[in-house]
Coordinates of N, CA and C in Angstrom, one line a residue:
M41 N 0.9 -1.1 0.3 CA 0.2 0.1 0.0 C 0.7 1.4 -0.3
T42 N 0.6 2.2 -0.8 CA 0.9 3.4 -1.1 C 0.7 4.4 -0.5
W43 N 1.2 5.4 1.0 CA 1.0 6.3 1.5 C 0.9 7.7 0.9
L44 N 0.2 8.5 0.6 CA 0.1 9.6 -0.2 C 0.8 10.5 0.5
E45 N 1.4 11.5 0.4 CA 2.0 12.9 1.0 C 0.8 13.9 0.5
N46 N -0.2 14.4 1.7 CA -0.5 15.5 1.5 C 0.3 17.3 1.0
V47 N 0.0 17.5 0.2 CA 0.6 18.8 0.1 C -0.4 19.9 -0.2
I48 N -0.4 21.1 0.8 CA -1.5 21.8 1.0 C -1.1 23.4 0.8
F49 N -1.7 23.7 0.1 CA -1.5 25.2 -0.4 C -2.8 26.2 0.0
K50 N -3.0 26.8 1.1 CA -3.9 27.6 1.9 C -3.4 28.7 2.2
D51 N -4.6 29.5 2.7 CA -4.2 30.8 3.3 C -3.2 31.5 3.2
Q52 N -2.6 31.8 1.3 CA -1.4 32.5 1.0 C -1.9 32.9 -0.5
K53 N -0.8 34.0 -0.3 CA -1.2 34.3 -1.9 C 0.4 34.7 -2.5
I54 N 0.5 33.5 -4.0 CA 1.2 33.5 -4.4 C 1.6 34.0 -5.9
E55 N 2.7 34.7 -6.0 CA 2.5 35.6 -7.4 C 3.6 35.2 -8.2
N56 N 3.4 35.0 -9.8 CA 4.6 34.7 -10.4 C 5.6 33.9 -10.1
E57 N 5.1 32.6 -9.6 CA 5.6 31.4 -9.3 C 5.3 30.1 -10.5
R58 N 6.0 29.3 -10.7 CA 5.7 28.4 -11.4 C 5.3 26.8 -10.2
L59 N 4.5 26.1 -10.2 CA 4.0 25.0 -9.4 C 3.8 23.7 -10.1
E60 N 4.7 22.9 -9.4 CA 4.7 21.6 -10.4 C 4.2 21.0 -9.6
L61 N 2.9 20.2 -10.0 CA 2.0 19.2 -9.2 C 2.0 17.8 -10.2
T62 N 2.9 17.3 -10.1 CA 3.5 16.1 -10.6 C 3.9 14.8 -10.1
D63 N 4.1 15.0 -9.0 CA 4.6 13.7 -7.7 C 3.4 12.9 -7.7
K64 N 3.3 11.2 -8.5 CA 2.3 10.4 -8.3 C 2.3 9.8 -6.5
N65 N 2.9 10.3 -6.1 CA 2.4 10.1 -4.7 C 2.2 10.9 -3.5
S66 N 1.7 11.8 -4.3 CA 1.3 13.0 -3.3 C -0.2 13.3 -3.6
L67 N -1.0 14.0 -2.9 CA -2.0 14.6 -2.6 C -2.2 15.7 -2.6
Y68 N -2.4 16.5 -3.8 CA -2.3 18.2 -3.9 C -3.6 18.8 -3.2
Y69 N -3.9 19.5 -2.3 CA -4.9 20.7 -1.7 C -4.5 21.7 -2.7
L70 N -5.5 22.5 -3.3 CA -5.3 24.0 -3.3 C -6.5 24.5 -2.8
S71 N -6.5 25.2 -1.6 CA -7.6 25.3 -0.6 C -8.1 26.8 -0.2
T72 N -8.6 26.7 0.5 CA -9.3 28.2 1.3 C -8.4 28.9 1.6
G73 N -8.6 30.4 1.1 CA -7.6 31.2 1.3 C -6.6 31.6 0.7
L74 N -6.4 30.5 -0.5 CA -5.1 30.8 -1.4 C -5.7 31.1 -2.8
T75 N -4.8 32.3 -2.9 CA -4.6 33.0 -4.3 C -3.5 33.0 -5.1
L76 N -3.7 32.3 -6.3 CA -2.4 32.5 -7.4 C -2.9 33.6 -8.5
R77 N -1.5 34.4 -8.3 CA -1.9 35.1 -9.8 C -0.4 35.5 -10.4
N78 N -0.7 35.1 -11.6 CA 0.2 35.1 -12.7 C 0.9 34.0 -12.7
C79 N 0.5 33.0 -12.0 CA 1.6 31.8 -12.0 C 1.2 30.6 -13.2
T80 N 2.2 29.7 -13.1 CA 2.0 28.6 -14.0 C 1.5 27.6 -13.2
V81 N 0.9 26.7 -13.3 CA 0.5 25.8 -12.6 C 0.4 24.4 -13.6
V82 N 1.7 23.6 -13.1 CA 1.8 22.7 -14.0 C 1.0 21.1 -13.3
L83 N 0.3 20.6 -14.0 CA -0.8 19.5 -13.4 C -0.1 18.0 -14.2
K84 N 0.2 17.0 -13.6 CA 0.5 15.7 -14.1 C 0.5 14.9 -12.8
V85 N -1.4 14.8 -12.7 CA -1.8 13.7 -11.4 C -3.2 13.4 -12.0
P86 N -4.1 12.4 -11.2 CA -5.1 12.1 -12.2 C -5.7 12.9 -11.0
A87 N -7.2 13.0 -11.6 CA -8.3 14.0 -10.7 C -8.7 13.5 -9.2
S88 N -8.3 12.4 -8.8 CA -8.3 11.7 -7.3 C -7.3 12.5 -6.7
R89 N -5.9 12.8 -6.9 CA -4.6 13.5 -6.6 C -5.0 15.3 -6.5
L90 N -6.2 15.6 -7.0 CA -6.1 16.9 -7.1 C -7.4 17.4 -6.4
I91 N -7.3 18.5 -5.2 CA -8.4 18.6 -4.5 C -8.6 20.4 -4.6
I92 N -9.3 21.0 -5.3 CA -9.7 22.5 -5.1 C -10.7 22.7 -4.6
K93 N -10.4 23.4 -3.3 CA -11.7 23.7 -2.5 C -11.6 25.6 -2.4
Q94 N -12.3 26.3 -2.8 CA -12.4 28.1 -2.8 C -10.7 28.6 -3.0
A95 N -10.4 28.1 -3.9 CA -8.9 28.7 -4.1 C -9.3 29.9 -5.2
Q96 N -8.6 30.5 -5.3 CA -8.6 31.7 -6.3 C -7.4 32.1 -7.3
F97 N -7.8 31.9 -8.7 CA -7.0 31.9 -9.8 C -6.9 33.0 -10.6
I98 N -5.8 34.0 -10.6 CA -6.1 35.2 -11.2 C -5.0 35.2 -12.1
D99 N -5.1 35.2 -13.5 CA -4.0 35.4 -14.9 C -3.1 34.0 -14.6
C100 N -3.5 33.2 -14.4 CA -2.7 32.0 -14.1 C -2.9 31.1 -15.5
T101 N -2.1 30.1 -15.4 CA -2.0 29.0 -16.6 C -1.9 27.8 -16.4
F102 N -2.6 27.1 -16.6 CA -2.5 25.6 -16.5 C -1.9 24.4 -17.2
E103 N -1.0 24.0 -17.3 CA -0.3 23.0 -18.6 C -1.0 21.7 -17.7
V104 N -1.8 21.3 -18.4 CA -2.1 19.7 -18.0 C -1.1 18.7 -18.6
K105 N -0.5 18.2 -18.2 CA 0.4 17.2 -18.6 C -0.1 15.9 -19.2
Q106 N -0.8 15.5 -18.4 CA -1.6 14.2 -18.2 C -3.2 14.6 -18.4
E107 N -3.5 13.8 -19.4 CA -5.2 14.0 -19.3 C -5.7 14.1 -18.2
L108 N -6.6 15.1 -17.8 CA -7.5 15.0 -16.4 C -9.0 14.7 -16.7
K109 N -9.5 13.6 -16.7 CA -10.6 13.3 -16.6 C -11.7 13.3 -15.1
N110 N -13.2 13.6 -15.8 CA -13.7 13.7 -14.4 C -13.5 14.3 -13.3
H111 N -12.8 16.0 -13.6 CA -12.5 16.8 -12.3 C -13.3 17.7 -12.3
Q112 N -14.4 17.5 -11.3 CA -15.4 18.5 -10.8 C -15.0 19.8 -9.8
C113 N -13.6 19.5 -9.3 CA -13.2 20.5 -8.4 C -13.2 21.8 -8.6
W114 N -13.3 21.7 -10.4 CA -13.1 23.4 -10.9 C -14.6 24.2 -10.5
V115 N -15.5 23.8 -10.1 CA -16.5 24.3 -9.6 C -16.5 25.1 -8.0
A116 N -15.6 24.5 -7.8 CA -14.9 25.1 -6.3 C -14.0 26.4 -6.4
A117 N -13.5 26.4 -7.8 CA -12.8 27.3 -8.0 C -13.2 28.8 -8.3
S118 N -12.6 29.7 -8.3 CA -12.5 31.2 -8.9 C -11.3 31.3 -9.9
L119 N -11.6 31.3 -11.2 CA -11.4 31.7 -12.1 C -11.4 32.8 -13.0
K120 N -10.2 33.6 -13.2 CA -10.0 34.7 -13.8 C -9.4 34.8 -14.5
G121 N -9.3 35.2 -16.1 CA -8.3 35.6 -17.1 C -7.0 34.3 -17.1
C122 N -7.6 33.5 -16.6 CA -6.9 32.0 -17.1 C -6.4 31.4 -18.4
R123 N -5.2 30.9 -18.5 CA -5.2 30.0 -19.9 C -5.1 28.4 -19.5
F124 N -5.9 27.6 -20.1 CA -5.3 26.4 -20.3 C -5.2 25.6 -21.3
K125 N -4.1 24.8 -21.2 CA -3.4 23.9 -22.2 C -3.2 22.2 -21.8
G126 N -3.6 21.6 -22.8 CA -3.7 20.2 -22.8 C -5.1 19.5 -22.6
K127 N -5.3 18.3 -22.2 CA -6.4 17.6 -22.6 C -7.0 17.2 -21.2
L128 N -8.4 18.0 -21.4 CA -9.4 17.6 -20.4 C -10.4 17.3 -20.9
T129 N -11.2 16.2 -20.1 CA -12.2 15.6 -20.3 C -13.4 15.2 -19.2
G130 N -14.7 15.8 -19.2 CA -15.3 15.4 -18.3 C -15.4 16.5 -17.5
C131 N -15.0 17.6 -17.7 CA -14.5 18.3 -16.5 C -15.8 19.9 -16.6
D132 N -16.3 20.2 -15.4 CA -17.2 21.4 -15.6 C -16.2 22.1 -14.6
F133 N -16.6 23.5 -14.6 CA -16.1 24.9 -14.5 C -17.3 25.9 -14.3
G134 N -16.9 26.6 -13.4 CA -18.0 28.2 -13.2 C -19.0 27.7 -11.8
Y135 N -20.2 28.2 -12.3 CA -20.8 28.4 -10.5 C -22.1 27.1 -10.7
W136 N -21.6 26.1 -9.7 CA -22.8 25.2 -9.8 C -22.8 24.5 -8.1
P137 N -23.5 25.4 -7.3 CA -23.7 25.1 -5.9 C -24.2 23.9 -5.5
E138 N -25.1 23.4 -6.4 CA -26.0 22.4 -6.2 C -25.3 21.0 -6.4
Y139 N -24.0 21.3 -7.0 CA -23.4 19.9 -7.0 C -22.6 18.9 -6.0
G140 N -22.7 19.7 -4.8 CA -22.5 18.9 -3.2 C -22.8 19.9 -2.1
S141 N -23.1 19.3 -1.1 CA -23.6 19.9 0.1 C -22.9 20.7 0.6
D142 N -20.8 20.6 0.6 CA -19.8 21.3 0.7 C -20.0 22.7 0.6
P143 N -19.4 23.8 1.6 CA -19.7 25.1 1.2 C -19.2 25.5 0.2
W144 N -17.7 25.0 -0.3 CA -16.9 25.7 -1.2 C -17.3 25.6 -2.6
F145 N -18.5 24.8 -2.9 CA -19.4 24.9 -4.4 C -20.0 26.1 -4.3
Q146 N -20.2 27.0 -3.4 CA -21.0 28.3 -3.6 C -19.9 29.3 -4.0
H147 N -18.6 29.1 -4.1 CA -18.0 29.8 -4.5 C -17.3 29.8 -5.7
G148 N -17.6 29.1 -6.6 CA -17.1 29.1 -8.3 C -17.6 29.9 -8.8
T149 N -16.7 30.6 -9.9 CA -16.6 31.5 -10.9 C -15.8 30.9 -12.2
I150 N -16.1 31.7 -13.1 CA -15.1 31.7 -14.6 C -15.5 32.7 -15.0
E151 N -14.5 33.3 -15.5 CA -14.7 34.7 -16.4 C -13.4 34.6 -16.9
D152 N -13.3 35.1 -18.5 CA -12.3 35.5 -19.3 C -11.3 35.0 -19.4
C153 N -11.6 33.3 -19.3 CA -10.8 32.3 -19.5 C -10.4 31.8 -21.2
D154 N -9.3 31.4 -21.0 CA -8.8 31.1 -22.6 C -8.7 29.3 -22.7
F155 N -9.3 28.6 -23.4 CA -9.5 27.1 -23.8 C -8.6 27.1 -25.0
T156 N -8.3 28.1 -26.0 CA -7.9 27.8 -27.1 C -6.6 26.8 -27.2
G157 N -5.9 26.7 -26.2 CA -4.7 26.2 -26.1 C -5.1 24.5 -25.5
A158 N -6.3 24.0 -25.5 CA -6.6 22.6 -24.6 C -7.5 22.2 -25.7
R159 N -7.5 20.6 -25.5 CA -8.4 20.0 -25.9 C -9.3 19.6 -24.8
L160 N -10.8 20.0 -25.3 CA -11.9 19.6 -24.2 C -13.0 18.4 -24.8
D161 N -13.2 17.8 -24.0 CA -14.3 17.0 -24.5 C -15.0 16.6 -23.1
A162 N -16.5 16.6 -23.5 CA -17.6 16.6 -22.7 C -17.4 17.3 -21.7
C163 N -16.9 18.6 -21.5 CA -16.6 19.7 -20.7 C -17.7 20.8 -20.7
R164 N -18.2 21.2 -19.5 CA -19.1 22.2 -19.4 C -18.9 23.7 -18.9
I165 N -19.5 24.6 -19.1 CA -19.4 25.8 -18.4 C -20.7 25.8 -17.5
M166 N -20.6 26.0 -16.3 CA -21.8 25.9 -15.6 C -22.2 27.5 -14.8
G167 N -23.6 27.7 -14.8 CA -24.2 29.2 -14.2 C -23.1 30.5 -14.4
S168 N -22.3 30.2 -15.4 CA -21.6 31.7 -15.7 C -21.8 31.6 -17.0
D169 N -21.6 33.2 -17.7 CA -21.8 33.9 -18.5 C -20.5 33.4 -19.6
P170 N -20.8 32.4 -20.7 CA -19.5 32.0 -21.7 C -19.0 33.3 -22.7
A171 N -19.9 34.1 -22.7 CA -19.5 35.0 -24.1 C -18.0 35.7 -23.6
G172 N -17.6 35.6 -22.6 CA -15.9 36.2 -22.1 C -15.1 34.8 -22.5
I173 N -15.4 33.7 -22.5 CA -14.7 32.7 -22.4 C -14.4 32.5 -24.0
R174 N -12.9 32.1 -24.3 CA -12.6 31.7 -25.8 C -12.3 29.9 -25.4
F175 N -13.0 29.6 -26.2 CA -13.3 27.9 -26.6 C -12.4 27.7 -27.7
P176 N -11.6 26.3 -27.1 CA -11.2 25.9 -28.3 C -11.8 25.6 -29.4
K177 N -10.6 25.9 -30.9 CA -11.4 25.7 -32.2 C -11.6 24.2 -33.0
W178 N -12.0 23.9 -33.7 CA -12.1 22.7 -34.5 C -10.7 21.9 -34.7
P179 N -10.8 20.9 -33.9 CA -11.9 19.7 -34.1 C -12.7 19.8 -32.8
C180 N -12.4 20.5 -31.6 CA -13.6 20.7 -30.7 C -14.2 21.6 -31.2
F181 N -15.7 21.3 -30.8 CA -17.0 22.5 -31.0 C -17.4 22.7 -29.6
T182 N -18.3 24.0 -29.5 CA -18.9 24.1 -28.4 C -20.6 24.5 -28.5
I183 N -21.2 24.0 -27.6 CA -22.9 24.4 -28.0 C -22.9 25.0 -26.7
L184 N -23.6 26.4 -27.5 CA -24.0 27.4 -26.3 C -25.2 27.5 -25.9
D185 N -25.7 27.2 -24.7 CA -26.9 27.2 -24.1 C -27.6 26.2 -24.5
P186 N -27.3 25.0 -24.3 CA -27.4 23.5 -25.0 C -29.0 23.2 -24.6
I187 N -29.3 23.5 -23.3 CA -30.6 23.5 -22.9 C -31.9 24.1 -23.7
E188 N -31.3 25.4 -23.5 CA -32.4 26.4 -24.4 C -32.7 26.3 -25.4
R189 N -31.2 26.0 -26.7 CA -31.5 25.5 -27.9 C -31.8 23.9 -27.9
A190 N -32.0 23.2 -26.9 CA -32.0 21.6 -27.4 C -33.2 21.3 -28.5
A191 N -34.5 22.0 -28.4 CA -35.3 21.6 -29.5 C -34.9 22.0 -30.8
E192 N -34.2 23.3 -31.1 CA -33.7 23.6 -32.4 C -32.5 22.5 -32.8
L193 N -31.7 22.0 -31.9 CA -30.9 21.2 -32.3 C -31.3 19.6 -32.6
R194 N -32.4 19.6 -32.0 CA -33.2 18.0 -32.6 C -33.9 18.4 -33.7
S195 N -34.0 19.5 -34.4 CA -34.9 19.7 -35.5 C -34.3 19.0 -36.7
V196 N -32.8 18.5 -36.6 CA -32.3 18.1 -37.6 C -31.7 16.6 -37.5
K197 N -31.3 16.1 -38.4 CA -30.7 14.4 -38.3 C -29.1 14.7 -38.1
W198 N -28.6 14.1 -37.1 CA -27.4 13.9 -36.6 C -26.9 13.1 -37.2
P199 N -25.6 12.6 -37.7 CA -25.1 11.8 -38.3 C -24.7 10.7 -37.3
G200 N -24.8 9.4 -37.2 CA -24.3 8.2 -36.6 C -25.3 8.1 -35.5
R201 N -24.8 7.6 -34.1 CA -25.8 8.0 -33.0 C -25.4 9.2 -32.3
Y202 N -25.1 10.2 -33.0 CA -24.7 11.2 -31.7 C -26.3 12.2 -31.7
G203 N -26.9 11.9 -32.4 CA -28.3 12.6 -32.4 C -29.1 12.1 -31.0
S204 N -29.4 10.7 -31.3 CA -30.0 10.0 -30.3 C -29.5 9.6 -28.8
V205 N -28.3 9.5 -28.9 CA -27.6 9.8 -27.5 C -27.0 10.8 -26.9
V206 N -26.7 11.9 -27.6 CA -26.4 13.1 -26.8 C -27.4 14.3 -27.2
V207 N -27.5 14.5 -28.6 CA -28.6 15.6 -28.7 C -29.7 15.4 -27.8
D208 N -30.5 14.3 -28.3 CA -31.8 14.3 -27.8 C -32.0 14.1 -26.3
E209 N -30.8 14.4 -25.5 CA -30.6 14.2 -24.0 C -30.3 15.8 -23.4
L210 N -29.9 16.7 -24.7 CA -29.4 18.0 -23.8 C -30.1 18.3 -22.8
H211 N -31.4 18.2 -23.3 CA -32.3 18.8 -21.9 C -32.5 18.2 -20.4
T212 N -31.4 17.4 -20.5 CA -31.3 16.4 -19.4 C -30.1 16.9 -18.0
H213 N -29.5 17.8 -19.1 CA -28.1 18.4 -18.2 C -28.7 19.3 -17.4
P214 N -27.7 19.4 -16.3 CA -28.1 20.3 -14.9 C -28.7 21.8 -15.5
P215 N -29.6 22.4 -15.4 CA -30.3 23.3 -15.5 C -29.1 25.0 -15.4
R216 N -28.1 24.6 -14.7 CA -26.8 25.6 -14.9 C -26.0 25.5 -16.2
T217 N -26.4 24.5 -16.7 CA -25.5 24.4 -18.0 C -25.3 25.4 -19.0
R218 N -24.4 26.0 -19.4 CA -24.4 27.3 -20.2 C -23.7 27.0 -21.4
A219 N -22.7 26.1 -21.5 CA -22.2 25.4 -22.6 C -21.5 24.1 -22.5
L220 N -21.4 23.4 -23.8 CA -21.1 22.3 -23.7 C -19.8 21.7 -24.8
T221 N -18.8 21.6 -24.2 CA -17.6 21.6 -25.4 C -17.4 20.0 -25.9
E222 N -17.3 19.8 -27.0 CA -16.6 18.3 -27.6 C -15.8 18.3 -28.4
H223 N -15.0 17.0 -28.7 CA -13.9 16.7 -29.2 C -14.7 15.9 -30.3
A224 N -14.1 16.3 -31.4 CA -15.0 15.9 -32.9 C -14.7 14.3 -33.2
P225 N -13.3 14.2 -33.2 CA -12.7 12.7 -33.4 C -13.0 11.6 -32.6
T226 N -13.0 12.1 -30.9 CA -13.5 11.3 -29.9 C -14.9 11.1 -30.4
I227 N -15.9 11.9 -30.6 CA -17.2 11.9 -30.5 C -17.9 11.1 -31.9
A228 N -16.8 11.4 -32.8 CA -17.1 10.3 -34.1 C -16.8 8.9 -34.0
K229 N -15.5 8.8 -33.4 CA -15.2 7.1 -32.9 C -16.3 6.6 -31.9
R230 N -16.9 7.5 -31.1 CA -17.7 6.8 -29.9 C -19.0 6.5 -30.4
F231 N -19.5 7.5 -31.2 CA -21.1 7.5 -32.1 C -21.0 7.2 -33.4
D232 N -20.3 6.4 -34.1 CA -20.1 5.7 -35.1 C -20.4 6.9 -36.6
T233 N -19.5 7.7 -36.2 CA -19.6 8.8 -37.5 C -18.3 9.2 -37.7
T234 N -18.4 10.5 -38.2 CA -16.7 11.0 -38.8 C -16.9 12.4 -38.4
P235 N -15.6 12.9 -38.7 CA -15.5 14.2 -38.1 C -16.4 15.3 -39.0
E236 N -16.3 14.9 -40.1 CA -16.6 15.8 -41.0 C -18.1 15.7 -41.5
E237 N -18.9 14.4 -41.1 CA -20.1 14.5 -41.1 C -20.9 15.1 -40.3
L238 N -20.2 14.9 -38.9 CA -20.3 16.2 -37.9 C -20.5 17.6 -38.4
R239 N -19.4 17.9 -38.7 CA -18.9 19.1 -38.8 C -20.3 19.9 -40.0
A240 N -20.3 19.1 -41.1 CA -21.3 19.5 -41.8 C -23.0 19.9 -41.1
T241 N -23.2 19.0 -40.1 CA -24.2 19.2 -39.4 C -24.3 20.4 -38.3
I242 N -22.9 20.6 -38.1 CA -22.6 21.8 -36.9 C -22.8 23.1 -37.6
E243 N -22.3 22.9 -38.8 CA -22.1 24.5 -39.8 C -23.6 25.2 -40.0
K244 N -24.4 24.2 -39.5 CA -26.0 24.9 -39.9 C -26.3 25.7 -38.6
F245 N -25.9 25.7 -37.4 CA -26.3 26.7 -35.8 C -25.3 27.8 -35.9
D246 N -26.0 28.4 -35.5 CA -25.0 29.8 -34.9 C -24.9 29.4 -33.5
C247 N -25.3 28.9 -32.6 CA -25.2 28.5 -31.4 C -24.4 27.7 -31.2
I248 N -23.3 27.0 -32.1 CA -22.4 26.1 -31.8 C -21.3 26.9 -32.6
V249 N -20.3 27.1 -31.9 CA -18.7 27.5 -32.2 C -18.0 26.8 -32.3
Y250 N -16.7 26.9 -33.4 CA -15.8 25.6 -33.6 C -14.6 26.3 -34.6

């Protein structure tokens, strides 16, 4: 059995530093009272080794060196003017207080962030205005206000099984869902279609950016 070392950042302000969160035997906490400004945060750990609780990040760069999957703790972080690089799958950002009973989920925000250097798949913006967020370009694509536009998106036939599995279920996302970003090659492989066929349908909608 491997014992993990707790590495805790809390109750401090750090500026213009590079934080390497890469030790496979460590459990990293970015916690209450922590403010990072103009920092580079290098992540090379699975979601289970990265805990974010009510930390604030301003003008920081996150370099994701190992694909970060299903990391929901971003909705307990305040992100302003940050940049993301690398692969993120199944991650949610923004304001989603209903996600859990813990009080730190009341403090999640995202604004003016840049994902153009990232590859996002099945990632969502929750409870925050996506207008100031720069989403990754094709082969990623982002559905804006997917719940509100669900009926419109269901009005056309989508290639493969993407329509029946994803589009037909957009209305079941949490009410605070403001944007959903997918990675076309991954989606195509999963739902029996091609990126080209997906793009031909995506181009019909002004609520999808790519």
